[in-house]
Every structure is written in C-alpha cells, then in structure tokens.
Short mmCIF file of C-alpha atoms and ligand atoms in Angstrom, two decimals:
data_model
loop_
_atom_site.label_atom_id
_atom_site.label_comp_id
_atom_site.label_asym_id
_atom_site.label_seq_id
_atom_site.Cartn_x
_atom_site.Cartn_y
_atom_site.Cartn_z
CA UNK A 67 7.42 5.18 1.58
CA UNK A 68 8.52 4.34 -1.86
CA UNK A 69 7.60 4.91 -5.44
CA UNK A 70 5.51 4.82 -7.49
CA UNK A 71 3.37 6.57 -5.10
CA UNK A 72 -0.17 7.78 -5.18
CA UNK A 73 -1.12 10.68 -3.12
CA UNK A 74 -4.61 11.22 -1.95
CA UNK A 75 -5.92 14.39 -0.52
CA UNK A 76 -8.77 13.52 1.60
CA UNK A 77 -9.48 17.18 2.53
CA UNK A 78 -10.18 18.00 -1.17
CA UNK A 79 -12.35 14.93 -1.43
CA UNK A 80 -14.30 16.18 1.71
CA UNK A 81 -14.78 19.61 0.04
CA UNK A 82 -16.09 17.98 -3.15
CA UNK A 83 -18.52 15.65 -1.15
CA UNK A 84 -19.83 18.57 0.91
CA UNK A 85 -20.61 20.67 -2.16
CA UNK A 86 -22.38 17.71 -3.88
CA UNK A 87 -24.30 16.62 -0.84
CA UNK A 88 -25.50 20.34 -0.57
CA UNK A 89 -26.50 20.45 -4.23
CA UNK A 90 -28.35 17.10 -3.95
CA UNK A 91 -30.10 18.05 -0.78
CA UNK A 92 -31.50 21.24 -2.44
CA UNK A 93 -33.07 18.96 -4.95
CA UNK A 94 -34.23 16.33 -2.24
CA UNK A 95 -31.72 13.72 -3.64
CA UNK A 96 -30.07 11.32 -1.26
CA UNK A 97 -26.35 10.55 -1.89
CA UNK A 98 -24.87 7.08 -2.17
CA UNK A 99 -21.22 7.82 -1.70
CA UNK A 100 -19.50 5.28 -3.87
CA UNK A 101 -16.09 3.96 -2.48
CA UNK A 102 -14.93 1.64 -5.21
CA UNK A 103 -12.29 4.02 -6.56
CA UNK A 104 -10.42 3.90 -3.27
CA UNK A 105 -10.92 0.16 -2.56
CA UNK A 106 -12.85 0.83 0.59
CA UNK A 107 -10.08 2.75 2.31
CA UNK A 108 -11.42 3.70 5.69
CA UNK A 109 -9.66 7.00 5.99
CA UNK A 110 -11.16 8.21 2.66
CA UNK A 111 -14.53 6.82 3.30
CA UNK A 112 -14.47 8.75 6.56
CA UNK A 113 -14.25 11.92 4.33
CA UNK A 114 -17.55 10.86 2.65
CA UNK A 115 -19.19 9.95 5.87
CA UNK A 116 -18.10 13.22 7.61
CA UNK A 117 -19.62 15.08 4.65
CA UNK A 118 -22.93 13.49 5.39
CA UNK A 119 -23.51 11.09 2.55
CA UNK A 120 -26.67 8.90 3.21
CA UNK A 121 -25.39 5.58 2.15
CA UNK A 122 -21.95 4.00 1.45
CA UNK A 123 -21.80 2.00 -1.85
CA UNK A 124 -19.23 -0.22 -3.45
CA UNK A 125 -19.08 -2.70 -6.20
CA UNK A 126 -17.10 -5.22 -4.17
CA UNK A 127 -18.38 -6.80 -1.09
CA UNK A 128 -14.76 -7.04 0.28
CA UNK A 129 -14.59 -3.19 0.40
CA UNK A 130 -17.92 -3.02 2.15
CA UNK A 131 -16.74 -5.43 4.68
CA UNK A 132 -13.91 -3.08 5.33
CA UNK A 133 -16.42 -0.40 6.05
CA UNK A 134 -18.47 -2.32 8.50
CA UNK A 135 -17.56 0.01 11.49
CA UNK A 136 -19.43 2.92 9.84
CA UNK A 137 -23.08 3.02 10.84
CA UNK A 138 -24.45 4.09 7.56
CA UNK A 139 -26.34 1.58 5.49
CA UNK A 140 -24.17 -0.26 2.79
CA UNK A 141 -25.23 -0.79 -0.80
CA UNK A 142 -23.81 -3.30 -3.11
CA UNK A 143 -23.92 -1.41 -6.43
CA UNK A 144 -22.82 -4.32 -8.71
CA UNK A 145 -25.26 -7.27 -9.30
CA UNK A 146 -24.63 -9.91 -6.55
CA UNK A 147 -23.10 -13.12 -7.53
CA UNK A 148 -25.14 -16.17 -6.12
CA UNK A 149 -21.94 -17.77 -4.92
CA UNK A 150 -21.34 -14.73 -2.57
CA UNK A 151 -24.69 -14.36 -1.33
CA UNK A 152 -23.86 -15.01 2.32
CA UNK A 153 -21.41 -12.13 2.47
CA UNK A 154 -23.71 -9.96 0.47
CA UNK A 155 -26.45 -10.28 3.14
CA UNK A 156 -23.91 -10.02 6.00
CA UNK A 157 -22.04 -6.96 4.84
CA UNK A 158 -24.64 -5.01 2.92
CA UNK A 159 -28.11 -3.72 3.47
CA UNK A 160 -29.20 -2.92 0.01
CA UNK A 161 -28.42 -4.21 -3.39
CA UNK A 162 -28.99 -3.29 -7.03
CA UNK A 163 -30.62 -6.26 -8.65
CA UNK A 164 -32.11 -7.51 -11.80
CA UNK A 165 -32.17 -11.26 -11.73
CA UNK A 166 -35.03 -13.03 -9.86
CA UNK A 167 -32.83 -16.18 -9.22
CA UNK A 168 -30.38 -14.03 -7.16
CA UNK A 169 -33.10 -12.30 -5.36
CA UNK A 170 -34.58 -15.55 -4.32
CA UNK A 171 -31.17 -16.66 -2.98
CA UNK A 172 -30.82 -13.37 -1.11
CA UNK A 173 -34.34 -13.85 0.36
CA UNK A 174 -33.35 -17.36 1.74
CA UNK A 175 -30.16 -16.01 3.27
CA UNK A 176 -31.87 -13.02 4.71
CA UNK A 177 -34.58 -15.23 6.27
CA UNK A 178 -31.94 -17.30 7.93
CA UNK A 179 -30.17 -14.13 9.30
CA UNK A 180 -33.51 -12.63 10.26
CA UNK A 181 -32.56 -9.55 8.40
CA UNK A 182 -34.83 -7.60 6.14
CA UNK A 183 -32.75 -6.95 3.03
CA UNK A 184 -33.55 -4.08 0.70
CA UNK A 185 -33.33 -4.19 -3.04
CA UNK A 186 -33.61 -1.70 -5.87
CA UNK A 187 -34.65 -3.25 -9.16
CA UNK A 188 -32.60 -2.00 -12.08
CA UNK A 189 -34.27 -0.78 -15.30
CA UNK A 190 -32.36 -0.65 -18.52
CA UNK A 191 -33.11 2.53 -20.22
CA UNK A 192 -30.92 1.56 -23.25
CA UNK A 193 -27.40 1.34 -21.81
CA UNK A 194 -27.52 -2.38 -21.92
CA UNK A 195 -25.28 -2.98 -18.90
CA UNK A 196 -27.60 -3.81 -16.00
CA UNK A 197 -31.29 -3.98 -15.46
CA UNK A 198 -34.37 -5.32 -17.23
CA UNK A 199 -35.12 -3.83 -20.58
CA UNK A 200 -38.75 -4.92 -21.26
CA UNK A 201 -41.58 -3.47 -19.13
CA UNK A 202 -43.56 -6.79 -18.98
CA UNK A 203 -40.49 -8.51 -17.67
CA UNK A 204 -40.20 -5.83 -14.95
CA UNK A 205 -43.75 -6.53 -13.87
CA UNK A 206 -43.22 -10.24 -14.00
CA UNK A 207 -40.21 -9.92 -11.80
CA UNK A 208 -41.93 -7.66 -9.28
CA UNK A 209 -44.76 -10.11 -9.00
CA UNK A 210 -42.13 -12.72 -7.97
CA UNK A 211 -40.28 -10.51 -5.63
CA UNK A 212 -43.52 -9.60 -3.74
CA UNK A 213 -43.85 -13.27 -2.68
CA UNK A 214 -40.39 -13.45 -1.18
CA UNK A 215 -39.67 -13.26 2.58
CA UNK A 216 -37.35 -10.81 4.11
CA UNK A 217 -37.11 -8.83 0.88
CA UNK A 218 -38.00 -5.30 0.81
CA UNK A 219 -38.27 -3.70 -2.74
CA UNK A 220 -37.47 -0.11 -1.90
CA UNK A 221 -37.44 1.30 -5.42
CA UNK A 222 -36.11 1.11 -8.92
CA UNK A 223 -33.00 2.56 -10.50
CA UNK A 224 -30.97 2.77 -13.54
CA UNK A 225 -27.35 3.11 -14.67
CA UNK A 226 -26.35 5.06 -17.72
CA UNK A 227 -23.18 6.29 -19.49
CA UNK A 228 -21.49 2.96 -18.81
CA UNK A 229 -21.69 0.37 -21.56
CA UNK A 230 -23.83 1.72 -24.33
CA UNK A 231 -22.93 5.35 -23.62
CA UNK A 232 -26.57 6.33 -23.27
CA UNK A 233 -26.39 9.77 -21.52
CA UNK A 234 -28.88 10.93 -18.82
CA UNK A 235 -31.67 13.13 -20.06
CA UNK A 236 -34.91 14.58 -18.77
CA UNK A 237 -36.77 12.38 -21.05
CA UNK A 238 -35.09 8.99 -20.27
CA UNK A 239 -35.27 9.66 -16.58
CA UNK A 240 -38.96 10.60 -16.86
CA UNK A 241 -39.50 7.18 -18.35
CA UNK A 242 -38.02 5.67 -15.20
CA UNK A 243 -40.40 7.85 -13.06
CA UNK A 244 -43.42 6.65 -15.23
CA UNK A 245 -42.41 3.06 -14.84
CA UNK A 246 -42.20 3.53 -11.12
CA UNK A 247 -45.65 5.11 -11.05
CA UNK A 248 -47.26 2.30 -13.05
CA UNK A 249 -45.64 -0.31 -10.67
CA UNK A 250 -47.09 1.38 -7.75
CA UNK A 251 -50.55 1.54 -9.27
CA UNK A 252 -50.52 -1.99 -10.58
CA UNK A 253 -49.29 -3.70 -7.53
CA UNK A 254 -50.73 -1.22 -4.99
CA UNK A 255 -47.39 -0.71 -3.39
CA UNK A 256 -45.15 2.31 -2.55
CA UNK A 257 -41.63 2.69 -3.95
CA UNK A 258 -39.68 5.21 -2.02
CA UNK A 259 -36.52 5.34 -4.10
CA UNK A 260 -35.79 6.21 -7.61
CA UNK A 261 -31.98 5.81 -8.05
CA UNK A 262 -31.27 8.00 -11.07
CA UNK A 263 -27.59 7.00 -12.00
CA UNK A 264 -24.09 8.00 -11.31
CA UNK A 265 -22.05 11.22 -11.46
CA UNK A 266 -23.01 11.62 -15.08
CA UNK A 267 -26.59 12.61 -13.92
CA UNK A 268 -25.17 15.78 -12.25
CA UNK A 269 -25.01 17.23 -15.73
CA UNK A 270 -28.73 17.58 -15.53
CA UNK A 271 -28.63 19.91 -12.41
CA UNK A 272 -28.24 23.02 -14.39
CA UNK A 273 -30.82 21.97 -16.89
CA UNK A 274 -33.88 19.90 -15.68
CA UNK A 275 -34.11 16.76 -13.70
CA UNK A 276 -37.45 14.95 -12.86
CA UNK A 277 -38.16 15.94 -9.23
CA UNK A 278 -39.03 12.34 -8.47
CA UNK A 279 -35.40 11.19 -8.82
CA UNK A 280 -34.37 11.05 -5.17
CA UNK A 281 -31.14 9.15 -5.16
CA UNK A 282 -27.78 9.36 -6.96
CA UNK A 283 -24.84 7.03 -6.58
CA UNK A 284 -21.74 9.31 -6.70
CA UNK A 285 -18.21 8.09 -7.01
CA UNK A 286 -16.09 10.10 -9.63
CA UNK A 287 -17.65 13.48 -8.78
CA UNK A 288 -16.82 13.11 -4.97
CA UNK A 289 -13.31 11.51 -5.70
CA UNK A 290 -12.15 13.41 -8.80
CA UNK A 291 -14.52 16.19 -9.28
CA UNK A 292 -15.55 14.87 -12.65
CA UNK A 293 -18.91 13.80 -14.15
CA UNK A 294 -20.42 13.15 -17.61
CA UNK A 295 -17.59 11.89 -19.99
CA UNK A 296 -15.16 12.50 -17.29
CA UNK A 297 -15.44 16.26 -17.72
CA UNK A 298 -14.47 18.35 -14.75
CA UNK A 299 -17.50 19.66 -12.68
CA UNK A 300 -17.27 23.34 -12.02
CA UNK A 301 -16.43 24.22 -8.37
CA UNK A 302 -14.99 20.93 -7.57
CA UNK A 303 -11.33 19.79 -7.00
CA UNK A 304 -9.79 17.61 -9.72
CA UNK A 305 -6.37 17.42 -8.11
CA UNK A 306 -7.36 14.88 -5.47
CA UNK A 307 -5.25 11.93 -6.52
CA UNK A 308 -1.77 12.47 -7.76
CA UNK A 309 0.60 9.87 -9.17
CA UNK A 310 4.28 10.34 -8.38
CA UNK A 311 6.93 8.43 -10.45
CA UNK A 312 10.67 8.39 -10.12
CA UNK A 313 13.12 9.14 -13.02
CA UNK A 314 15.46 6.19 -13.61
CA UNK A 315 17.17 7.50 -16.73
CA UNK A 316 17.70 10.80 -18.45
CA UNK A 317 19.78 11.47 -21.52
CA UNK A 318 20.39 13.57 -24.51
CA UNK A 319 19.16 11.60 -27.60
CA UNK A 320 19.48 13.24 -30.93
CA UNK A 321 18.16 16.75 -30.28
CA UNK A 322 16.04 15.72 -27.41
CA UNK A 323 16.25 15.01 -23.64
CA UNK A 324 14.37 11.91 -22.96
CA UNK A 325 13.68 10.53 -19.55
CA UNK A 326 12.31 7.30 -18.33
CA UNK A 327 10.16 6.64 -15.18
CA UNK A 328 8.99 3.28 -14.00
CA UNK A 329 5.37 3.00 -14.93
CA UNK A 330 2.57 0.87 -13.58
CA UNK A 331 0.90 -1.80 -15.80
CA UNK A 332 -2.35 -0.69 -17.29
CA UNK A 333 -1.59 2.98 -17.08
CA UNK A 334 -1.40 4.64 -20.56
CA UNK A 335 0.36 7.74 -21.77
CA UNK A 336 -2.96 9.52 -22.22
CA UNK A 337 -3.94 8.88 -18.60
CA UNK A 338 -1.12 11.15 -17.35
CA UNK A 339 -0.78 15.00 -17.19
CA UNK A 340 2.48 16.19 -15.59
CA UNK A 341 2.02 19.10 -13.21
CA UNK A 342 5.13 20.66 -14.80
CA UNK A 343 3.65 21.97 -18.06
CA UNK A 344 7.14 22.28 -19.67
CA UNK A 345 7.62 18.57 -19.89
CA UNK A 346 5.41 16.14 -21.75
CA UNK A 347 4.57 12.44 -21.83
CA UNK A 348 5.78 10.72 -25.04
CA UNK A 349 4.52 7.22 -24.78
CA UNK A 350 4.69 4.07 -22.68
CA UNK A 351 6.55 0.76 -23.35
CA UNK A 352 6.30 -2.20 -20.99
CA UNK A 353 7.51 -1.04 -17.68
CA UNK A 354 8.63 2.33 -18.76
CA UNK A 355 6.99 5.81 -19.33
CA UNK A 356 8.98 8.08 -21.77
CA UNK A 357 9.06 11.75 -21.09
CA UNK A 358 10.36 14.63 -23.13
CA UNK A 359 12.43 17.00 -21.01
CA UNK A 360 13.85 18.88 -23.88
CA UNK A 361 11.97 22.07 -22.90
CA UNK A 362 11.92 21.55 -19.16
CA UNK A 363 12.14 24.79 -17.21
CA UNK A 364 14.07 23.25 -14.37
CA UNK A 365 16.88 20.82 -14.39
CA UNK A 366 15.94 17.21 -13.80
CA UNK A 367 18.20 14.35 -12.72
CA UNK A 368 17.94 10.67 -12.17
CA UNK A 369 16.09 10.03 -8.90
CA UNK A 370 13.92 13.16 -9.09
CA UNK A 371 10.18 12.65 -8.74
CA UNK A 372 7.59 13.70 -11.29
CA UNK A 373 4.03 14.39 -10.31
CA UNK A 374 1.03 13.72 -12.53
CA UNK A 375 -2.75 14.18 -12.57
CA UNK A 376 -4.34 10.99 -13.55
CA UNK A 377 -7.51 9.88 -15.20
CA UNK A 378 -10.26 7.95 -13.58
CA UNK A 379 -9.17 4.65 -15.07
CA UNK A 380 -5.61 5.22 -14.03
CA UNK A 381 -6.61 6.05 -10.55
CA UNK A 382 -8.46 2.76 -10.24
CA UNK A 383 -5.47 0.93 -11.59
CA UNK A 384 -3.08 2.63 -9.23
CA UNK A 385 -5.38 2.28 -6.17
CA UNK A 386 -5.84 -1.59 -6.83
CA UNK A 387 -2.10 -2.24 -7.71
CA UNK A 388 -0.07 -3.71 -4.89
CA UNK A 389 3.00 -2.15 -6.52
CA UNK A 390 1.95 1.33 -5.85
CA UNK A 391 2.40 3.01 -2.37
CA UNK A 392 -0.57 4.71 -1.15
CA UNK A 393 0.00 8.04 0.79
CA UNK A 394 -3.35 9.06 2.11
CA UNK A 395 -3.17 12.65 3.63
C1 LIG B 421 -19.38 3.05 -10.21
C2 LIG B 421 -20.90 3.07 -10.14
C3 LIG B 421 -21.45 4.16 -9.70
C4 LIG B 421 -20.70 5.49 -9.54
O1 LIG B 421 -20.34 6.01 -10.77
P1 LIG B 421 -19.41 7.37 -10.93
O2 LIG B 421 -19.45 7.65 -12.29
O3 LIG B 421 -18.18 6.99 -10.26
O4 LIG B 421 -20.10 8.30 -10.07
C5 LIG B 421 -22.83 4.22 -9.61
N1 LIG B 421 -23.60 3.17 -10.04
C6 LIG B 421 -22.99 1.99 -10.43
C7 LIG B 421 -23.75 0.76 -10.65
C8 LIG B 421 -21.61 1.93 -10.44
O5 LIG B 421 -21.01 0.77 -10.80
#
C-alpha cells in the first residue's frame, strides 16, 4: 500500500460509539450512526453496528446502497433530490425532508414499491440550512403530507451548528418540542421521533436537554471523538484517523531545515497536527506541504513517513480522494 495514506482505527471508533450509545441510552435517545465521513465503508460501518447504533445514516444514497447488507434501518440525512427518488426509496427507509414536492414524489415511488416510507420533517430553528422556518408553513406542509399514500410522518427534527452557526440550547430544542406537541394536538396524530441534531447537541448532556428529544444523528463524535465547534469530547478517542505522508525533499535552507511532503488537494496547513511535536507545519503550496525540521529530535531523511492527526474537514477530503490509500485496521 502506498502514500499518501489514511489509517483508520476501527477499534477506537467502536470504543467511541459504545460510549456514546451508552450515554444516549441513559437519556432515552436513539442513535443514528452517521457514516458519511467514511464513505459508507462497510468495515467501519460494522464498528457502529456492533456498538448497537439504532439506525445508519448517510448524506449520500450511494453510501447507503453499499450498506444494504446491514439489517438496520437506513436514513438519508440530506434532503432528497427528486431526480434520485427511485434510489432513495430503494436504499433507504427514512429521510429528513422539508419540501412537499419531494415528499409527493417519494410517496408515488413508495406506493409503486409497496413500501411504507418514513419521513422526519425538518424544522429550521435559525440555522437556515434545512427545514421549514415558519410555523404556519409547517402546518400547511403536514396537512399535505397526511393526504399522501405510503408516507409515514414519524417525527420532526432539526439541524444546528452547520450553516448559520446556531448552537443547540435547552431553549431552542424546547421550541422544537413545543412545535411537536402543537402538531400532535392540531392534527390528532402521534409523532414518535424528535431528532435533536448532530454531535453538537452532546454538549447539552452535562447541562440540560429536553427529555422529549429522543434521537441524535452522530457522525463526528463517533468517528473523531469531537462535538460542538470540533472540540474534543472528554473520554473519547480523537486519534482514530491518521494521515501519513512521505518526505520527498529535505534540505538546509538559510538557518532552517525545511522538508517537503506530497500533500492532498483541499487539505490546508491548519488541518494537520504532526504526532512528532518537535516538527511543525509551515504552509502548503500546490501539491506540497512544507515542514520545519529545524528542531526535530530525530534525524529525518527523504522517504521517511510523517504521521499527522487531521481535522474533520481534512478527514472527509482524504477519505473521498482517490489519490489517498485507505488502511482500515
Ligand atoms: C453530517 C450530518 C449529521 C452528523 O453530524 P456530526 O456533526 O458529524 O455528528 C447529522 N445530521 C445531518 C443532517 C448531517 O448532514
């Protein structure tokens, strides 16, 4: 196997997942294990399944298709495209939705397939990414949804910390709970699920979280042990994904020893933290990553490998790049 290489420690991901599933169970919260960070890789997904997540979720239907052999329900966590509705209904069981036109198309396809398709209607609590913002529009949409065949509205949900940077609080999640209650009263229906966000919502565990929140969609916390604002979550492993680059040049320049590794497009200097604390990343330029070896404790030569911890964004870039070798342990 060559370089650049990303090394994935599935045992550490399993440990993270077991801990989070335990913490969520205590609070009667079901876990959607989000697989988008590792492109639906089955070996990593198995770590989540073995750790007893309740649902597998991904933003790409291609990834959910790869996970077909797992018995767990599959959730599409990105708004479905009308042009992909056939695959959506075939390879997933639940979707996060906000557009009545897409829901109608899902209903048609689900009817054809004789499948009851579940949906969670997204409510925008101010983050402006997905979901319906105005409460009268929520009610209008639900009125339409309830007329549709083969569509089961199982609940409502929200997504925070993504676009508008709105952070989860007891108060904004309580608003979601109140919206759920008012829908149940108005339409005389029961909504089982309140999907209260992503790994950012874990930050409320040691404060207060409305007890009605009973589902979280967790990706970064399980995969990288990080939560709100990419901060490490205490007790979880952060060294689950490691990037390994090879030195292609190393020379004395002025008073410094500067080395160069081959870098991956889209990964920036600030995304990388070398395990060897005596060396430091200087910057990137096109294909190259420049490293300062002046204070290095060991002697490095051309061909040596450097190991880095990487950010969430860089992990996603590396995992989706065909130029990076994946070593899944
Ligand atoms: C990616 C994503 C998640 C998971 O977010 P993490 O921060 O990785 O836990 C949850 N919900 C939606 C809609 C997502 O796109």
